[in-house]
PDB file of C-alpha atoms in Angstrom:
ATOM      1  CA  MET A 159      41.438 -23.171 -48.981  1.00 37.00           C
ATOM      2  CA  ARG A 160      38.967 -25.916 -48.340  1.00 36.00           C
ATOM      3  CA  TYR A 161      35.760 -25.230 -46.402  1.00 36.00           C
ATOM      4  CA  VAL A 162      34.117 -27.790 -44.192  1.00 34.00           C
ATOM      5  CA  GLU A 163      30.756 -27.431 -42.522  1.00 33.00           C
ATOM      6  CA  LYS A 164      31.048 -26.556 -38.945  1.00 34.00           C
ATOM      7  CA  GLU A 165      28.479 -26.757 -36.100  1.00 37.00           C
ATOM      8  CA  SER A 166      25.736 -24.194 -36.714  1.00 37.00           C
ATOM      9  CA  PRO A 167      24.754 -21.870 -33.948  1.00 39.00           C
ATOM     10  CA  VAL A 168      21.364 -22.044 -32.317  1.00 39.00           C
ATOM     11  CA  SER A 169      19.198 -18.987 -32.789  1.00 37.00           C
ATOM     12  CA  THR A 170      16.435 -18.149 -30.286  1.00 36.00           C
ATOM     13  CA  GLU A 171      14.719 -15.134 -28.711  1.00 37.00           C
ATOM     14  CA  ILE A 172      15.002 -13.799 -25.225  1.00 33.00           C
ATOM     15  CA  ALA A 173      13.660 -10.824 -23.388  1.00 34.00           C
ATOM     16  CA  GLY A 174      15.799  -7.724 -23.474  1.00 35.00           C
ATOM     17  CA  PRO A 175      17.365  -6.758 -20.152  1.00 33.00           C
ATOM     18  CA  LEU A 176      16.171  -3.056 -20.156  1.00 30.00           C
ATOM     19  CA  ASP A 177      12.962  -2.717 -21.943  1.00 35.00           C
ATOM     20  CA  CYS A 178      11.792  -6.249 -22.332  1.00 32.00           C
ATOM     21  CA  ALA A 179      12.035  -5.994 -26.102  1.00 38.00           C
ATOM     22  CA  ARG A 180      12.658  -9.204 -27.893  1.00 39.00           C
ATOM     23  CA  VAL A 181      16.260  -9.678 -28.994  1.00 41.00           C
ATOM     24  CA  ARG A 182      17.768 -12.662 -30.857  1.00 47.00           C
ATOM     25  CA  ALA A 183      20.375 -14.648 -29.194  1.00 46.00           C
ATOM     26  CA  VAL A 184      22.939 -16.677 -31.284  1.00 46.00           C
ATOM     27  CA  VAL A 185      24.352 -19.530 -29.172  1.00 43.00           C
ATOM     28  CA  TYR A 186      27.533 -21.373 -30.100  1.00 40.00           C
ATOM     29  CA  PRO A 187      27.197 -24.653 -28.064  1.00 43.00           C
ATOM     30  CA  CYS A 188      30.867 -25.778 -28.194  1.00 43.00           C
ATOM     31  CA  ALA A 189      32.296 -22.387 -27.334  1.00 43.00           C
ATOM     32  CA  GLY A 190      29.707 -21.617 -24.618  1.00 49.00           C
ATOM     33  CA  LEU A 191      29.210 -18.207 -26.226  1.00 52.00           C
ATOM     34  CA  THR A 192      25.981 -16.251 -26.573  1.00 55.00           C
ATOM     35  CA  ILE A 193      25.795 -13.100 -28.630  1.00 58.00           C
ATOM     36  CA  GLU A 194      22.631 -11.064 -28.296  1.00 65.00           C
ATOM     37  CA  LEU A 195      21.559  -9.304 -31.485  1.00 64.00           C
ATOM     38  CA  PRO A 196      18.867  -6.569 -31.788  1.00 66.00           C
ATOM     39  CA  PRO A 197      15.652  -7.257 -33.724  1.00 65.00           C
ATOM     40  CA  HIS A 198      16.437  -7.286 -37.348  1.00 67.00           C
ATOM     41  CA  GLN A 199      14.077  -4.442 -38.308  1.00 73.00           C
ATOM     42  CA  ALA A 200      15.533  -2.109 -35.595  1.00 79.00           C
ATOM     43  CA  GLN A 201      19.136  -2.994 -36.678  1.00 92.00           C
ATOM     44  CA  THR A 202      18.268  -2.316 -40.330  1.00 94.00           C
ATOM     45  CA  ALA A 203      16.856   1.082 -39.589  1.00 92.00           C
ATOM     46  CA  PHE A 204      19.949   1.986 -37.548  1.00 94.00           C
ATOM     47  CA  ASN A 205      22.302   0.583 -40.320  1.00 96.00           C
ATOM     48  CA  LEU A 206      20.635   2.620 -43.057  1.00 94.00           C
ATOM     49  CA  ARG A 207      20.767   5.819 -41.054  1.00 94.00           C
ATOM     50  CA  ARG A 208      24.422   5.257 -40.148  1.00 96.00           C
ATOM     51  CA  TRP A 209      25.314   4.369 -43.736  1.00 96.00           C
ATOM     52  CA  ALA A 210      23.676   7.601 -45.056  1.00 95.00           C
ATOM     53  CA  GLU A 211      25.861   9.511 -42.544  1.00 96.00           C
ATOM     54  CA  LEU A 212      29.076   7.897 -43.701  1.00 95.00           C
ATOM     55  CA  LEU A 213      28.276   8.554 -47.391  1.00 94.00           C
ATOM     56  CA  ALA A 214      27.885  12.252 -46.521  1.00 95.00           C
ATOM     57  CA  ASP A 215      31.223  12.379 -44.723  1.00 94.00           C
ATOM     58  CA  PRO A 216      33.635  14.341 -46.946  1.00 94.00           C
ATOM     59  CA  GLN A 217      36.728  12.711 -45.394  1.00 90.00           C
ATOM     60  CA  LEU A 218      35.567   9.134 -45.997  1.00 89.00           C
ATOM     61  CA  ALA A 219      34.662  10.136 -49.602  1.00 88.00           C
ATOM     62  CA  LYS A 220      38.481  10.493 -50.239  1.00 88.00           C
ATOM     63  CA  PHE A 221      39.154   6.943 -49.028  1.00 88.00           C
ATOM     64  CA  GLU A 222      39.692   4.379 -51.829  1.00 85.00           C
ATOM     65  CA  GLY A 223      39.485   1.143 -49.849  1.00 87.00           C
ATOM     66  CA  ARG A 224      36.475  -0.732 -48.423  1.00 90.00           C
ATOM     67  CA  ILE A 225      34.306   0.614 -45.683  1.00 94.00           C
ATOM     68  CA  GLU A 226      31.914  -1.386 -43.529  1.00 97.00           C
ATOM     69  CA  THR A 227      30.341  -0.981 -40.075  1.00 97.00           C
ATOM     70  CA  ASP A 228      29.680  -3.154 -37.059  1.00 95.00           C
ATOM     71  CA  ARG A 229      26.282  -3.306 -35.285  1.00 94.00           C
ATOM     72  CA  HIS A 230      27.283  -0.287 -33.158  1.00 95.00           C
ATOM     73  CA  GLY A 231      27.922   1.868 -36.235  1.00 96.00           C
ATOM     74  CA  HIS A 232      31.726   1.884 -35.874  1.00 96.00           C
ATOM     75  CA  THR A 233      33.526   2.046 -39.174  1.00 95.00           C
ATOM     76  CA  ILE A 234      35.736  -0.779 -40.409  1.00 94.00           C
ATOM     77  CA  ILE A 235      38.146   0.353 -42.996  1.00 91.00           C
ATOM     78  CA  SER A 236      40.281  -1.923 -45.204  1.00 89.00           C
ATOM     79  CA  PRO A 237      42.917  -0.900 -47.683  1.00 87.00           C
ATOM     80  CA  PRO A 238      42.465  -1.475 -51.416  1.00 86.00           C
ATOM     81  CA  ALA A 239      42.702  -5.152 -52.347  1.00 87.00           C
ATOM     82  CA  ALA A 240      45.392  -6.728 -54.547  1.00 90.00           C
ATOM     83  CA  PRO A 241      44.832  -6.444 -58.344  1.00 92.00           C
ATOM     84  CA  SER A 242      44.074 -10.226 -58.644  1.00 95.00           C
ATOM     85  CA  HIS A 243      41.141  -9.707 -56.171  1.00 95.00           C
ATOM     86  CA  GLY A 244      39.664  -7.103 -58.498  1.00 95.00           C
ATOM     87  CA  SER A 245      40.244  -9.370 -61.407  1.00 97.00           C
ATOM     88  CA  PHE A 246      38.275 -12.186 -59.900  1.00 98.00           C
ATOM     89  CA  GLN A 247      35.507  -9.700 -58.897  1.00 97.00           C
ATOM     90  CA  SER A 248      35.290  -8.505 -62.497  1.00 97.00           C
ATOM     91  CA  GLU A 249      35.230 -11.985 -63.998  1.00 98.00           C
ATOM     92  CA  ILE A 250      32.581 -13.298 -61.569  1.00 98.00           C
ATOM     93  CA  ALA A 251      30.448 -10.217 -62.334  1.00 98.00           C
ATOM     94  CA  TYR A 252      30.863 -10.824 -66.017  1.00 97.00           C
ATOM     95  CA  LEU A 253      29.839 -14.425 -65.751  1.00 98.00           C
ATOM     96  CA  LEU A 254      26.799 -13.641 -63.673  1.00 98.00           C
ATOM     97  CA  ARG A 255      25.606 -11.023 -66.195  1.00 96.00           C
ATOM     98  CA  THR A 256      26.084 -13.546 -68.966  1.00 96.00           C
ATOM     99  CA  LEU A 257      24.554 -16.611 -67.373  1.00 97.00           C
ATOM    100  CA  ILE A 258      21.568 -15.162 -65.526  1.00 95.00           C
ATOM    101  CA  ARG A 259      18.980 -13.167 -67.459  1.00 89.00           C
ATOM    102  CA  GLY A 260      17.376 -10.267 -65.629  1.00 92.00           C
ATOM    103  CA  GLY A 261      18.209  -8.795 -62.308  1.00 94.00           C
ATOM    104  CA  ARG A 262      21.332  -6.725 -61.608  1.00 96.00           C
ATOM    105  CA  VAL A 263      24.903  -7.579 -60.837  1.00 97.00           C
ATOM    106  CA  LEU A 264      26.691  -5.299 -58.345  1.00 96.00           C
ATOM    107  CA  THR A 265      30.225  -5.113 -56.970  1.00 96.00           C
ATOM    108  CA  GLU A 266      31.100  -3.825 -53.409  1.00 95.00           C
ATOM    109  CA  CYS A 267      27.342  -4.192 -52.613  1.00 96.00           C
ATOM    110  CA  PRO A 268      26.433  -2.664 -49.158  1.00 97.00           C
ATOM    111  CA  ILE A 269      24.126  -5.022 -47.288  1.00 97.00           C
ATOM    112  CA  SER A 270      22.411  -4.353 -43.887  1.00 97.00           C
ATOM    113  CA  THR A 271      23.084  -7.314 -41.559  1.00 95.00           C
ATOM    114  CA  ALA A 272      22.569  -8.057 -37.810  1.00 94.00           C
ATOM    115  CA  ASP A 273      26.256  -6.975 -37.370  1.00 95.00           C
ATOM    116  CA  GLY A 274      26.195  -3.711 -39.336  1.00 96.00           C
ATOM    117  CA  VAL A 275      26.712  -3.036 -43.029  1.00 97.00           C
ATOM    118  CA  LYS A 276      28.827  -5.487 -44.913  1.00 97.00           C
ATOM    119  CA  ALA A 277      30.012  -5.094 -48.482  1.00 97.00           C
ATOM    120  CA  ALA A 278      29.813  -8.223 -50.701  1.00 98.00           C
ATOM    121  CA  ASP A 279      32.520  -8.367 -53.330  1.00 97.00           C
ATOM    122  CA  VAL A 280      29.865  -9.293 -55.938  1.00 98.00           C
ATOM    123  CA  ALA A 281      26.080  -9.778 -55.645  1.00 98.00           C
ATOM    124  CA  TRP A 282      23.232 -10.697 -57.906  1.00 98.00           C
ATOM    125  CA  ALA A 283      19.803  -9.174 -57.134  1.00 96.00           C
ATOM    126  CA  SER A 284      16.563 -10.184 -58.739  1.00 95.00           C
ATOM    127  CA  PRO A 285      14.234  -7.547 -60.243  1.00 94.00           C
ATOM    128  CA  ASP A 286      11.981  -7.885 -57.125  1.00 92.00           C
ATOM    129  CA  CYS A 287      14.956  -7.244 -54.877  1.00 93.00           C
ATOM    130  CA  MET A 288      15.957  -4.255 -56.827  1.00 93.00           C
ATOM    131  CA  LEU A 289      12.441  -2.918 -56.636  1.00 91.00           C
ATOM    132  CA  GLU A 290      12.470  -3.286 -52.919  1.00 87.00           C
ATOM    133  CA  LEU A 291      15.789  -1.378 -52.803  1.00 86.00           C
ATOM    134  CA  GLY A 292      14.183   1.728 -54.265  1.00 82.00           C
ATOM    135  CA  ASN A 293      16.311   4.813 -53.682  1.00 79.00           C
ATOM    136  CA  ARG A 294      18.122   3.419 -50.690  1.00 86.00           C
ATOM    137  CA  VAL A 295      21.891   3.625 -50.649  1.00 90.00           C
ATOM    138  CA  CYS A 296      22.165   0.261 -48.880  1.00 95.00           C
ATOM    139  CA  PHE A 297      20.300  -3.000 -49.352  1.00 95.00           C
ATOM    140  CA  PRO A 298      17.837  -3.449 -46.425  1.00 94.00           C
ATOM    141  CA  ARG A 299      18.186  -7.246 -46.974  1.00 93.00           C
ATOM    142  CA  ALA A 300      20.694  -9.335 -48.812  1.00 96.00           C
ATOM    143  CA  PRO A 301      20.392  -9.986 -52.556  1.00 96.00           C
ATOM    144  CA  GLU A 302      19.799 -13.606 -53.593  1.00 97.00           C
ATOM    145  CA  VAL A 303      23.474 -14.283 -54.346  1.00 98.00           C
ATOM    146  CA  CYS A 304      26.360 -12.837 -52.355  1.00 98.00           C
ATOM    147  CA  VAL A 305      30.016 -13.515 -53.393  1.00 98.00           C
ATOM    148  CA  GLU A 306      33.171 -13.195 -51.364  1.00 98.00           C
ATOM    149  CA  VAL A 307      36.558 -13.222 -52.924  1.00 98.00           C
ATOM    150  CA  LEU A 308      39.204 -14.369 -50.379  1.00 96.00           C
ATOM    151  CA  SER A 309      42.166 -12.211 -49.466  1.00 92.00           C
ATOM    152  CA  PRO A 310      45.254 -13.591 -47.800  1.00 91.00           C
ATOM    153  CA  SER A 311      44.181 -12.121 -44.407  1.00 88.00           C
ATOM    154  CA  ASN A 312      40.708 -13.852 -44.431  1.00 91.00           C
ATOM    155  CA  THR A 313      40.235 -16.677 -41.927  1.00 93.00           C
ATOM    156  CA  ASP A 314      37.790 -19.584 -42.043  1.00 93.00           C
ATOM    157  CA  ALA A 315      36.067 -18.240 -38.862  1.00 92.00           C
ATOM    158  CA  GLU A 316      35.709 -14.771 -40.421  1.00 92.00           C
ATOM    159  CA  MET A 317      34.152 -16.144 -43.637  1.00 95.00           C
ATOM    160  CA  ASP A 318      31.831 -18.548 -41.704  1.00 94.00           C
ATOM    161  CA  GLU A 319      30.641 -15.540 -39.653  1.00 93.00           C
ATOM    162  CA  LYS A 320      29.997 -13.399 -42.788  1.00 95.00           C
ATOM    163  CA  MET A 321      28.179 -16.139 -44.555  1.00 96.00           C
ATOM    164  CA  LYS A 322      25.814 -16.589 -41.596  1.00 94.00           C
ATOM    165  CA  LEU A 323      25.229 -12.866 -41.553  1.00 94.00           C
ATOM    166  CA  TYR A 324      24.305 -12.907 -45.275  1.00 96.00           C
ATOM    167  CA  PHE A 325      21.945 -15.845 -44.861  1.00 95.00           C
ATOM    168  CA  ASP A 326      20.298 -14.241 -41.817  1.00 93.00           C
ATOM    169  CA  ALA A 327      19.797 -11.112 -43.943  1.00 94.00           C
ATOM    170  CA  GLY A 328      17.989 -13.078 -46.654  1.00 94.00           C
ATOM    171  CA  ALA A 329      20.627 -14.375 -49.102  1.00 97.00           C
ATOM    172  CA  LYS A 330      19.708 -17.667 -50.853  1.00 97.00           C
ATOM    173  CA  GLU A 331      23.240 -18.590 -51.778  1.00 98.00           C
ATOM    174  CA  VAL A 332      26.753 -17.393 -50.733  1.00 98.00           C
ATOM    175  CA  TRP A 333      29.704 -18.144 -52.992  1.00 98.00           C
ATOM    176  CA  VAL A 334      33.368 -18.065 -51.940  1.00 98.00           C
ATOM    177  CA  CYS A 335      36.157 -17.671 -54.502  1.00 98.00           C
ATOM    178  CA  SER A 336      39.563 -18.802 -53.266  1.00 97.00           C
ATOM    179  CA  GLN A 337      42.834 -17.098 -54.211  1.00 95.00           C
ATOM    180  CA  SER A 338      43.352 -19.763 -56.826  1.00 96.00           C
ATOM    181  CA  GLY A 339      39.934 -19.163 -58.397  1.00 97.00           C
ATOM    182  CA  ALA A 340      38.241 -22.268 -56.973  1.00 98.00           C
ATOM    183  CA  MET A 341      34.538 -21.617 -56.217  1.00 98.00           C
ATOM    184  CA  ASN A 342      32.684 -22.934 -53.193  1.00 98.00           C
ATOM    185  CA  PHE A 343      28.831 -22.630 -53.216  1.00 98.00           C
ATOM    186  CA  PHE A 344      26.760 -22.560 -50.053  1.00 98.00           C
ATOM    187  CA  GLY A 345      23.057 -22.707 -49.406  1.00 97.00           C
ATOM    188  CA  GLY A 346      21.194 -21.253 -46.434  1.00 88.00           C
ATOM    189  CA  PRO A 347      20.205 -20.871 -43.818  1.00 87.00           C
ATOM    190  CA  ALA A 348      22.345 -23.627 -42.405  1.00 88.00           C
ATOM    191  CA  VAL A 349      25.450 -22.887 -44.581  1.00 92.00           C
ATOM    192  CA  ASN A 350      25.405 -26.139 -46.458  1.00 95.00           C
ATOM    193  CA  LEU A 351      28.086 -26.791 -48.967  1.00 96.00           C
ATOM    194  CA  LEU A 352      26.465 -27.409 -52.429  1.00 97.00           C
ATOM    195  CA  PRO A 353      27.868 -29.264 -55.440  1.00 97.00           C
ATOM    196  CA  GLY A 354      27.119 -26.121 -57.524  1.00 97.00           C
ATOM    197  CA  SER A 355      24.881 -23.113 -57.585  1.00 98.00           C
ATOM    198  CA  GLN A 356      21.158 -23.844 -57.778  1.00 97.00           C
ATOM    199  CA  LEU A 357      20.371 -20.282 -58.860  1.00 97.00           C
ATOM    200  CA  CYS A 358      22.977 -20.329 -61.585  1.00 97.00           C
ATOM    201  CA  PRO A 359      23.700 -24.053 -62.404  1.00 97.00           C
ATOM    202  CA  GLU A 360      25.977 -23.112 -65.398  1.00 97.00           C
ATOM    203  CA  PHE A 361      28.363 -21.088 -63.227  1.00 98.00           C
ATOM    204  CA  PRO A 362      31.864 -22.705 -63.422  1.00 98.00           C
ATOM    205  CA  LYS A 363      33.556 -24.397 -60.500  1.00 98.00           C
ATOM    206  CA  THR A 364      36.822 -22.501 -61.186  1.00 98.00           C
ATOM    207  CA  ILE A 365      37.462 -18.949 -62.327  1.00 97.00           C
ATOM    208  CA  LYS A 366      40.189 -18.624 -64.844  1.00 94.00           C
ATOM    209  CA  LEU A 367      41.699 -15.215 -65.367  1.00 92.00           C
ATOM    210  CA  ARG A 368      42.468 -14.242 -68.858  1.00 81.00           C
TER     211      ARG A 368
END
C-alpha cells in the first residue's frame, strides 16, 4: 500500500458553546467538515481515568484482543491480529532495541490522544518520556516513535487519522509497516513522508521475517 500526502486539516481554537471554554476545531477544507475537540489537558485527564476503569474491569481482563477508546470513553474492541502481524511487531521491536541505545521499546502501547486512548503496535520512548510516564498505566503524551502495522481491514483514511492523532499527542515520527513489510516513515506535525527515520537512520526500509 502506497501512502501519499493528503491535504492537512487546519487547527484553530473557538469558544465552547456552553461554558465558553476554549476547544480546538479541526477543519477539513475539502470535505467542509469541522470536528470540535476538547482541550488536550482535559481530554488526557478523562482518558487516564477511563483507562484505569477499563483495566479494573474483570470481564475485559479476559479479552485477548486489542482494546482502545474514543474521546467519549466508549470501548473499541478488535479481535486478535493474524500471526504475521505479531511477527512484524516483534521484528520491529527487536530492531528498535538493537539500533537505538537507551529508552524503552513497547508493544501495544496505550497513548492518550484527542480521540481517546489508542494503542500503537510498537513504540519507542526516550528516558525522559519514560520518566514522565511515572506510575501511569497509559502514556499522557505520545512517545517519540509510534509504529503501526497494517492489517487487511485498515484504510488509508483510518491510518491518516491515527497518524494525526499521534502527532497531535506529541510523537516525533510515525512509522507504518505494510503487510509486505515495506516501511513508510512520517514526520510531524504535518504528516510529511520522510526518506527514512531521522531518529533511527539505520532502521531498514523493509522488514524481512525470518
